mmCIF file of C-alpha atoms and ligand atoms in Angstrom:
data_model
loop_
_atom_site.group_PDB
_atom_site.id
_atom_site.type_symbol
_atom_site.label_atom_id
_atom_site.label_comp_id
_atom_site.label_asym_id
_atom_site.label_seq_id
_atom_site.Cartn_x
_atom_site.Cartn_y
_atom_site.Cartn_z
ATOM 1 C CA UNK B 1 83.262 136.536 121.154
ATOM 2 C CA UNK B 2 84.037 137.995 117.739
ATOM 3 C CA UNK B 3 81.824 140.530 115.970
ATOM 4 C CA UNK B 4 78.621 138.774 114.925
ATOM 5 C CA UNK B 5 78.942 140.050 111.333
ATOM 6 C CA UNK B 6 82.033 137.838 110.957
ATOM 7 C CA UNK B 7 80.019 134.773 111.932
ATOM 8 C CA UNK B 8 77.158 135.843 109.644
ATOM 9 C CA UNK B 9 79.584 136.048 106.703
ATOM 10 C CA UNK B 10 81.089 132.676 107.594
ATOM 11 C CA UNK B 11 77.592 131.130 107.723
ATOM 12 C CA UNK B 12 76.852 132.561 104.254
ATOM 13 C CA UNK B 13 80.081 131.019 102.982
ATOM 14 C CA UNK B 14 79.044 127.655 104.406
ATOM 15 C CA UNK B 15 75.696 127.882 102.605
ATOM 16 C CA UNK B 16 77.501 128.790 99.359
ATOM 17 C CA UNK B 17 79.410 125.519 99.582
ATOM 18 C CA UNK B 18 82.664 127.100 100.736
ATOM 19 C CA UNK B 19 85.000 125.953 103.481
ATOM 20 C CA UNK B 20 85.478 127.950 106.686
ATOM 21 C CA UNK B 21 87.907 127.434 109.570
ATOM 22 C CA UNK B 22 86.390 128.134 112.985
ATOM 23 C CA UNK B 23 87.315 127.676 116.641
ATOM 24 C CA UNK B 24 85.823 124.991 118.848
ATOM 25 C CA UNK B 25 86.674 124.386 122.514
ATOM 26 C CA UNK B 26 89.076 121.585 121.496
ATOM 27 C CA UNK B 27 90.933 122.617 118.310
ATOM 28 C CA UNK B 28 90.088 124.658 115.187
ATOM 29 C CA UNK B 29 87.848 122.899 112.667
ATOM 30 C CA UNK B 30 87.692 123.149 108.886
ATOM 31 C CA UNK B 31 83.974 123.251 108.224
ATOM 32 C CA UNK B 32 81.631 122.746 105.300
ATOM 33 C CA UNK B 33 77.909 122.102 104.899
ATOM 34 C CA UNK B 34 77.644 118.433 105.915
ATOM 35 C CA UNK B 35 74.671 117.954 103.577
ATOM 36 C CA UNK B 36 76.557 119.231 100.508
ATOM 37 C CA UNK B 37 78.907 116.508 99.164
ATOM 38 C CA UNK B 38 80.761 118.918 96.861
ATOM 39 C CA UNK B 39 81.527 121.270 99.726
ATOM 40 C CA UNK B 40 82.674 118.342 101.871
ATOM 41 C CA UNK B 41 84.930 117.152 99.031
ATOM 42 C CA UNK B 42 86.795 120.487 99.296
ATOM 43 C CA UNK B 43 87.732 119.655 102.886
ATOM 44 C CA UNK B 44 89.394 116.419 101.784
ATOM 45 C CA UNK B 45 91.214 118.248 99.007
ATOM 46 C CA UNK B 46 92.467 121.097 101.216
ATOM 47 C CA UNK B 47 93.585 118.788 104.030
ATOM 48 C CA UNK B 48 95.029 116.202 101.633
ATOM 49 C CA UNK B 49 93.029 113.778 103.684
ATOM 50 C CA UNK B 50 92.465 110.237 102.453
ATOM 51 C CA UNK B 51 88.822 109.646 101.497
ATOM 52 C CA UNK B 52 88.620 106.645 103.845
ATOM 53 C CA UNK B 53 88.846 108.908 106.920
ATOM 54 C CA UNK B 54 85.345 110.030 108.029
ATOM 55 C CA UNK B 55 84.457 113.505 109.326
ATOM 56 C CA UNK B 56 82.667 114.547 112.511
ATOM 57 C CA UNK B 57 79.318 116.289 112.010
ATOM 58 C CA UNK B 58 78.851 119.293 114.303
ATOM 59 C CA UNK B 59 75.409 120.372 115.428
ATOM 60 C CA UNK B 60 74.080 123.210 117.587
ATOM 61 C CA UNK B 61 70.848 121.701 118.853
ATOM 62 C CA UNK B 62 69.701 118.256 119.883
ATOM 63 C CA UNK B 63 66.618 118.452 117.657
ATOM 64 C CA UNK B 64 68.831 118.596 114.590
ATOM 65 C CA UNK B 65 70.308 115.129 115.145
ATOM 66 C CA UNK B 66 67.005 113.339 114.637
ATOM 67 C CA UNK B 67 67.210 113.506 110.876
ATOM 68 C CA UNK B 68 70.890 112.536 110.853
ATOM 69 C CA UNK B 69 70.597 109.291 112.802
ATOM 70 C CA UNK B 70 68.943 106.004 111.951
ATOM 71 C CA UNK B 71 66.937 105.726 115.159
ATOM 72 C CA UNK B 72 66.713 107.809 118.337
ATOM 73 C CA UNK B 73 68.924 105.689 120.599
ATOM 74 C CA UNK B 74 68.054 106.985 124.069
ATOM 75 C CA UNK B 75 71.666 106.677 125.184
ATOM 76 C CA UNK B 76 72.631 109.506 122.808
ATOM 77 C CA UNK B 77 70.198 111.800 124.581
ATOM 78 C CA UNK B 78 71.427 110.626 127.967
ATOM 79 C CA UNK B 79 75.029 111.397 127.049
ATOM 80 C CA UNK B 80 74.069 114.634 125.321
ATOM 81 C CA UNK B 81 72.349 115.878 128.442
ATOM 82 C CA UNK B 82 75.485 115.249 130.455
ATOM 83 C CA UNK B 83 78.295 116.113 128.043
ATOM 84 C CA UNK B 84 76.958 118.419 125.293
ATOM 85 C CA UNK B 85 77.857 121.010 124.380
ATOM 86 C CA UNK B 86 81.322 119.593 124.982
ATOM 87 C CA UNK B 87 84.302 117.553 123.761
ATOM 88 C CA UNK B 88 82.492 114.256 123.183
ATOM 89 C CA UNK B 89 81.857 112.763 119.725
ATOM 90 C CA UNK B 90 79.273 109.996 119.607
ATOM 91 C CA UNK B 91 79.405 107.515 116.718
ATOM 92 C CA UNK B 92 76.038 105.963 115.917
ATOM 93 C CA UNK B 93 74.115 104.620 112.900
ATOM 94 C CA UNK B 94 73.450 107.333 110.306
ATOM 95 C CA UNK B 95 70.367 108.171 108.258
ATOM 96 C CA UNK B 96 70.454 108.356 104.466
ATOM 97 C CA UNK B 97 70.495 112.166 104.672
ATOM 98 C CA UNK B 98 74.180 112.106 105.650
ATOM 99 C CA UNK B 99 76.210 111.905 102.429
ATOM 100 C CA UNK B 100 78.602 108.968 102.076
ATOM 101 C CA UNK B 101 81.572 111.250 101.556
ATOM 102 C CA UNK B 102 81.135 112.580 105.115
ATOM 103 C CA UNK B 103 81.305 109.126 106.683
ATOM 104 C CA UNK B 104 83.746 107.622 104.174
ATOM 105 C CA UNK B 105 81.081 105.119 103.181
ATOM 106 C CA UNK B 106 80.487 103.854 106.725
ATOM 107 C CA UNK B 107 76.937 103.315 107.951
ATOM 108 C CA UNK B 108 77.753 105.309 111.089
ATOM 109 C CA UNK B 109 78.248 109.017 111.754
ATOM 110 C CA UNK B 110 80.208 110.861 114.450
ATOM 111 C CA UNK B 111 78.170 113.652 116.049
ATOM 112 C CA UNK B 112 79.317 116.443 118.316
ATOM 113 C CA UNK B 113 77.892 119.660 119.762
ATOM 114 C CA UNK B 114 80.908 121.883 120.426
ATOM 115 C CA UNK B 115 81.090 124.053 123.560
ATOM 116 C CA UNK B 116 82.292 127.198 121.869
ATOM 117 C CA UNK B 117 79.885 130.130 121.380
ATOM 118 C CA UNK B 118 81.357 131.018 117.965
ATOM 119 C CA UNK B 119 81.028 127.459 116.691
ATOM 120 C CA UNK B 120 77.480 127.144 118.023
ATOM 121 C CA UNK B 121 76.440 130.475 116.488
ATOM 122 C CA UNK B 122 77.985 129.533 113.151
ATOM 123 C CA UNK B 123 76.068 126.245 112.972
ATOM 124 C CA UNK B 124 72.869 127.933 114.126
ATOM 125 C CA UNK B 125 73.137 130.750 111.562
ATOM 126 C CA UNK B 126 74.046 128.378 108.735
ATOM 127 C CA UNK B 127 71.029 126.253 109.688
ATOM 128 C CA UNK B 128 72.803 123.091 108.519
ATOM 129 C CA UNK B 129 75.048 120.592 110.298
ATOM 130 C CA UNK B 130 78.732 121.335 109.707
ATOM 131 C CA UNK B 131 81.188 118.564 108.851
ATOM 132 C CA UNK B 132 84.590 119.497 110.211
ATOM 133 C CA UNK B 133 87.879 117.757 110.799
ATOM 134 C CA UNK B 134 90.673 119.530 112.636
ATOM 135 C CA UNK B 135 91.972 122.375 110.429
ATOM 136 C CA UNK B 136 95.424 120.940 109.737
ATOM 137 C CA UNK B 137 97.028 119.059 106.877
ATOM 138 C CA UNK B 138 96.338 115.333 107.293
ATOM 139 C CA UNK B 139 98.562 113.684 109.877
ATOM 140 C CA UNK B 140 100.071 116.909 111.230
ATOM 141 C CA UNK B 141 99.497 118.658 114.560
ATOM 142 C CA UNK B 142 96.010 120.144 115.121
ATOM 143 C CA UNK B 143 95.684 123.949 115.329
ATOM 144 C CA UNK B 144 94.769 125.650 118.597
ATOM 145 C CA UNK B 145 95.005 129.205 117.205
ATOM 146 C CA UNK B 146 93.945 130.858 113.938
ATOM 147 C CA UNK B 147 97.669 131.451 113.217
ATOM 148 C CA UNK B 148 98.314 127.708 113.298
ATOM 149 C CA UNK B 149 95.534 127.260 110.723
ATOM 150 C CA UNK B 150 97.017 129.944 108.429
ATOM 151 C CA UNK B 151 100.455 128.349 108.689
ATOM 152 C CA UNK B 152 99.255 124.961 107.417
ATOM 153 C CA UNK B 153 96.339 125.992 105.201
ATOM 154 C CA UNK B 154 97.083 129.450 103.759
ATOM 155 C CA UNK B 155 94.513 129.255 100.953
ATOM 156 C CA UNK B 156 91.179 128.602 102.638
ATOM 157 C CA UNK B 157 88.158 130.832 101.989
ATOM 158 C CA UNK B 158 87.644 132.181 105.502
ATOM 159 C CA UNK B 159 89.030 131.807 109.036
ATOM 160 C CA UNK B 160 87.195 133.000 112.132
ATOM 161 C CA UNK B 161 89.838 134.026 114.655
ATOM 162 C CA UNK B 162 88.394 133.197 118.059
ATOM 163 C CA UNK B 163 91.732 133.198 119.901
ATOM 164 C CA UNK B 164 93.308 130.193 121.578
ATOM 165 C CA UNK B 165 91.081 127.153 122.110
ATOM 166 C CA UNK B 166 90.708 126.251 125.761
ATOM 167 C CA UNK B 167 90.880 122.443 125.852
ATOM 168 C CA UNK B 168 93.596 122.074 123.217
ATOM 169 C CA UNK B 169 93.160 118.346 122.504
ATOM 170 C CA UNK B 170 90.616 116.825 120.105
ATOM 171 C CA UNK B 171 87.317 115.435 121.424
ATOM 172 C CA UNK B 172 86.879 112.021 122.969
ATOM 173 C CA UNK B 173 85.280 109.738 120.362
ATOM 174 C CA UNK B 174 83.055 106.887 121.470
ATOM 175 C CA UNK B 175 81.104 104.342 119.516
ATOM 176 C CA UNK B 176 77.831 102.957 120.807
ATOM 177 C CA UNK B 177 77.273 99.210 120.460
ATOM 178 C CA UNK B 178 74.588 96.795 121.670
ATOM 179 C CA UNK B 179 76.063 96.492 125.145
ATOM 180 C CA UNK B 180 77.574 99.891 125.819
ATOM 181 C CA UNK B 181 80.285 102.074 124.377
ATOM 182 C CA UNK B 182 83.883 101.779 123.313
ATOM 183 C CA UNK B 183 86.558 104.418 122.947
ATOM 184 C CA UNK B 184 87.835 105.284 119.466
ATOM 185 C CA UNK B 185 89.923 108.260 120.596
ATOM 186 C CA UNK B 186 90.829 109.527 124.063
ATOM 187 C CA UNK B 187 90.109 113.138 124.977
ATOM 188 C CA UNK B 188 89.218 115.451 127.840
ATOM 189 C CA UNK B 189 86.137 113.414 128.763
ATOM 190 C CA UNK B 190 87.386 110.136 130.206
ATOM 191 C CA UNK B 191 86.113 106.562 130.059
ATOM 192 C CA UNK B 192 85.394 106.734 133.809
ATOM 193 C CA UNK B 193 83.154 109.762 133.401
ATOM 194 C CA UNK B 194 81.164 108.138 130.578
ATOM 195 C CA UNK B 195 80.911 104.833 132.449
ATOM 196 C CA UNK B 196 78.826 106.556 135.101
ATOM 197 C CA UNK B 197 76.031 106.600 132.514
ATOM 198 C CA UNK B 198 76.686 103.754 130.071
ATOM 199 C CA UNK B 199 78.704 100.551 130.484
ATOM 200 C CA UNK B 200 82.066 100.259 128.780
ATOM 201 C CA UNK B 201 82.013 97.346 126.368
ATOM 202 C CA UNK B 202 84.623 96.641 123.744
ATOM 203 C CA UNK B 203 83.356 94.630 120.767
ATOM 204 C CA UNK B 204 86.742 94.084 119.144
ATOM 205 C CA UNK B 205 85.006 95.100 115.935
ATOM 206 C CA UNK B 206 87.790 96.566 113.872
ATOM 207 C CA UNK B 207 85.869 97.980 110.929
ATOM 208 C CA UNK B 208 85.155 101.370 112.479
ATOM 209 C CA UNK B 209 88.152 101.391 114.758
ATOM 210 C CA UNK B 210 90.758 101.149 112.056
ATOM 211 C CA UNK B 211 89.133 104.051 110.282
ATOM 212 C CA UNK B 212 89.368 106.343 113.245
ATOM 213 C CA UNK B 213 92.631 108.250 113.488
ATOM 214 C CA UNK B 214 92.400 107.673 117.207
ATOM 215 C CA UNK B 215 93.282 104.069 116.452
ATOM 216 C CA UNK B 216 96.213 104.772 114.137
ATOM 217 C CA UNK B 217 99.638 104.206 115.614
ATOM 218 C CA UNK B 218 101.163 107.187 113.866
ATOM 219 C CA UNK B 219 99.335 110.497 113.672
ATOM 220 C CA UNK B 220 99.681 114.107 114.800
ATOM 221 C CA UNK B 221 103.218 114.137 113.479
ATOM 222 C CA UNK B 222 105.311 117.250 113.966
ATOM 223 C CA UNK B 223 107.772 118.265 111.236
ATOM 224 C CA UNK B 224 110.666 117.606 113.626
ATOM 225 C CA UNK B 225 111.390 114.318 115.373
ATOM 226 C CA UNK B 226 109.628 113.948 118.722
ATOM 227 C CA UNK B 227 110.674 111.596 121.522
ATOM 228 C CA UNK B 228 109.303 110.821 124.960
ATOM 229 C CA UNK B 229 111.824 111.076 127.768
ATOM 230 C CA UNK B 230 112.510 107.750 129.452
ATOM 231 C CA UNK B 231 110.680 105.808 126.735
ATOM 232 C CA UNK B 232 112.661 106.525 123.567
ATOM 233 C CA UNK B 233 116.363 106.765 122.850
ATOM 234 C CA UNK B 234 117.140 110.329 121.797
ATOM 235 C CA UNK B 235 119.695 110.390 118.997
ATOM 236 C CA UNK B 236 120.596 114.109 119.346
ATOM 237 C CA UNK B 237 122.691 115.975 121.936
ATOM 238 C CA UNK B 238 120.508 117.539 124.664
ATOM 239 C CA UNK B 239 121.783 121.062 123.925
ATOM 240 C CA UNK B 240 120.297 120.816 120.405
ATOM 241 C CA UNK B 241 116.870 119.637 121.600
ATOM 242 C CA UNK B 242 113.767 121.398 122.874
ATOM 243 C CA UNK B 243 112.025 120.143 126.020
ATOM 244 C CA UNK B 244 108.270 120.073 126.606
ATOM 245 C CA UNK B 245 108.235 120.176 130.390
ATOM 246 C CA UNK B 246 105.155 119.126 132.300
ATOM 247 C CA UNK B 247 106.484 119.795 135.771
ATOM 248 C CA UNK B 248 108.769 122.377 137.334
ATOM 249 C CA UNK B 249 111.910 120.402 136.614
ATOM 250 C CA UNK B 250 113.187 122.815 133.879
ATOM 251 C CA UNK B 251 116.360 121.262 132.620
ATOM 252 C CA UNK B 252 118.717 124.016 131.475
ATOM 253 C CA UNK B 253 120.827 121.668 129.395
ATOM 254 C CA UNK B 254 118.167 121.870 126.675
ATOM 255 C CA UNK B 255 118.366 124.505 123.955
ATOM 256 C CA UNK B 256 114.769 125.547 124.606
ATOM 257 C CA UNK B 257 112.343 124.631 127.359
ATOM 258 C CA UNK B 258 108.580 125.178 127.212
ATOM 259 C CA UNK B 259 106.851 124.786 130.545
ATOM 260 C CA UNK B 260 103.342 123.528 129.812
ATOM 261 C CA UNK B 261 101.961 124.295 133.241
ATOM 262 C CA UNK B 262 103.299 126.249 136.189
ATOM 263 C CA UNK B 263 101.677 124.022 138.792
ATOM 264 C CA UNK B 264 101.527 120.575 137.246
ATOM 265 C CA UNK B 265 97.939 121.008 136.076
ATOM 266 C CA UNK B 266 97.291 118.397 133.371
ATOM 267 C CA UNK B 267 94.364 120.328 131.898
ATOM 268 C CA UNK B 268 96.622 123.333 131.418
ATOM 269 C CA UNK B 269 99.278 121.065 129.864
ATOM 270 C CA UNK B 270 96.722 119.714 127.371
ATOM 271 C CA UNK B 271 95.591 123.229 126.489
ATOM 272 C CA UNK B 272 99.187 124.304 125.768
ATOM 273 C CA UNK B 273 100.543 121.100 124.208
ATOM 274 C CA UNK B 274 99.887 121.633 120.475
ATOM 275 C CA UNK B 275 100.843 125.332 120.585
ATOM 276 C CA UNK B 276 104.132 124.317 122.229
ATOM 277 C CA UNK B 277 104.810 121.737 119.504
ATOM 278 C CA UNK B 278 104.024 124.339 116.835
ATOM 279 C CA UNK B 279 106.463 126.714 118.585
ATOM 280 C CA UNK B 280 109.186 124.048 118.701
ATOM 281 C CA UNK B 281 108.618 123.339 114.994
ATOM 282 C CA UNK B 282 109.293 127.003 114.204
ATOM 283 C CA UNK B 283 112.337 127.273 116.479
ATOM 284 C CA UNK B 284 115.894 126.144 115.737
ATOM 285 C CA UNK B 285 115.838 122.984 117.870
ATOM 286 C CA UNK B 286 116.667 119.751 116.025
ATOM 287 C CA UNK B 287 114.191 117.583 117.870
ATOM 288 C CA UNK B 288 111.450 117.778 120.466
ATOM 289 C CA UNK B 289 111.686 115.870 123.737
ATOM 290 C CA UNK B 290 108.533 115.514 125.811
ATOM 291 C CA UNK B 291 108.374 114.571 129.462
ATOM 292 C CA UNK B 292 105.816 111.802 130.051
ATOM 293 C CA UNK B 293 102.750 112.478 132.198
ATOM 294 C CA UNK B 294 100.765 110.219 134.486
ATOM 295 C CA UNK B 295 98.188 108.334 132.402
ATOM 296 C CA UNK B 296 95.173 109.395 134.436
ATOM 297 C CA UNK B 297 92.272 111.650 133.434
ATOM 298 C CA UNK B 298 93.265 113.893 130.528
ATOM 299 C CA UNK B 299 96.827 112.534 130.957
ATOM 300 C CA UNK B 300 95.653 109.466 128.961
ATOM 301 C CA UNK B 301 94.820 111.702 125.971
ATOM 302 C CA UNK B 302 98.093 113.660 126.326
ATOM 303 C CA UNK B 303 100.186 110.465 126.291
ATOM 304 C CA UNK B 304 98.111 109.104 123.389
ATOM 305 C CA UNK B 305 98.930 112.182 121.284
ATOM 306 C CA UNK B 306 102.619 112.130 122.283
ATOM 307 C CA UNK B 307 103.022 108.428 121.462
ATOM 308 C CA UNK B 308 101.389 108.910 118.066
ATOM 309 C CA UNK B 309 103.505 111.980 117.360
ATOM 310 C CA UNK B 310 106.651 110.020 118.286
ATOM 311 C CA UNK B 311 105.755 106.805 116.488
ATOM 312 C CA UNK B 312 107.339 107.452 113.102
ATOM 313 C CA UNK B 313 110.615 108.676 114.617
ATOM 314 C CA UNK B 314 111.287 105.705 116.831
ATOM 315 C CA UNK B 315 113.631 103.936 114.495
ATOM 316 C CA UNK B 316 115.219 106.942 112.838
HETATM 317 O O1 LIG U 401 87.687 117.914 118.742
HETATM 318 C C1 LIG U 401 87.438 117.444 117.645
HETATM 319 O O2 LIG U 401 86.891 116.330 117.515
HETATM 320 C C2 LIG U 401 87.806 118.263 116.402
HETATM 321 C C3 LIG U 401 86.921 119.509 116.360
HETATM 322 C C4 LIG U 401 87.136 120.339 115.121
HETATM 323 O O3 LIG U 401 85.592 119.133 116.509
HETATM 324 N N1 LIG U 401 87.653 117.485 115.214
HETATM 325 C C5 LIG U 401 88.503 116.493 114.892
HETATM 326 O O4 LIG U 401 88.223 115.929 113.659
HETATM 327 O O5 LIG U 401 89.423 116.152 115.580
HETATM 328 P P1 LIG U 401 89.241 114.958 112.906
HETATM 329 O O6 LIG U 401 88.600 114.680 111.595
HETATM 330 O O7 LIG U 401 90.575 115.550 112.881
HETATM 331 O O8 LIG U 401 89.191 113.652 113.748
HETATM 332 C C6 LIG U 401 87.972 112.974 113.833
HETATM 333 C C7 LIG U 401 88.154 111.497 113.891
HETATM 334 C C8 LIG U 401 88.741 110.937 112.618
HETATM 335 O O9 LIG U 401 89.925 110.255 112.901
HETATM 336 C C9 LIG U 401 87.719 109.964 112.132
HETATM 337 O O10 LIG U 401 88.320 108.799 111.665
HETATM 338 C C10 LIG U 401 86.842 109.730 113.346
HETATM 339 O O11 LIG U 401 86.869 110.928 114.027
HETATM 340 N N2 LIG U 401 85.482 109.453 112.934
HETATM 341 C C11 LIG U 401 84.583 110.293 112.401
HETATM 342 N N3 LIG U 401 83.448 109.646 112.071
HETATM 343 C C12 LIG U 401 83.631 108.357 112.410
HETATM 344 C C13 LIG U 401 82.834 107.168 112.292
HETATM 345 N N4 LIG U 401 81.626 107.181 111.765
HETATM 346 N N5 LIG U 401 83.374 106.015 112.718
HETATM 347 C C14 LIG U 401 84.613 105.977 113.262
HETATM 348 N N6 LIG U 401 85.413 107.059 113.386
HETATM 349 C C15 LIG U 401 84.935 108.225 112.969
HETATM 350 MG MG1 LIG U 402 92.541 115.647 113.028
#
């Protein structure tokens, strides 16, 4: 935990309509007072984020969601009891208190109570919900350290350095519908875990889905080409490439190898993934090659991020 005075200052900044980067358990967020449209507009400007892409609203207590949602859907409370604080974002109908700029004009809002003591304290001290996307330039890799934030966004008002985030991959996003829930973005909390409480039901309603970056084919793009071993053709010689290794296979033919876990632990791989991509970006490798992982548990979210990172390089 950082010195409380740092969080107090950050909370004052939030109330003054400024933008503050802060750690959550998933990735760093770029936060502003969710009830202040001008402050929220700064987030879009700093991130160079298109205005059609809605933001997640972060809260620190369950009571505070009442005024943000249209009606108290009991399933939200059921899920909250099980998964909050934690890496689950629940999309539900919003109240008129939530400014349109936050939700990109949608009638729904994504809500999340982060499991990070700094984030929770910041929201509590500010006394307002905090709208926060990941603290990266739009479309690039999310930050898992304060240094990653500084690299991409050198000019923001304030950054709380809370060290490395422990989950390392953005929250699971679900949308509630009449018959259950559907997944808008995979994360550490899996469909199976949520299905224990609420049925999975896809509506094939594309309006919200298209707007969620979780549904975009290309996203989380590194500034060097990324390929998945065994899936893509790699147009560079191995000795000029960097390898993101998930298992102990360390291939010495590569120029650089980053082992994401010593014992094949997928959670550890997820936690180290973005930092490893940032490190490859800064190194002298020409491209990044990632080993695929088994698409089970958090492996689904890892493969989702890798496929989206690789998407725009597939034909180049
Ligand atoms: O782990 C996380 O979720 C991190 C931390 C900072 O909380 N935040 C994050 O925010 O990843 P961002 O903005 O990078 O990604 C949130 C995604 C966006 O792609 C957005 O489209 C989707 O959530 N989203 C937000 N509100 C939505 C809504 N009402 N309907 C559909 N999608 C929504
Ligand atoms: Mg993001």
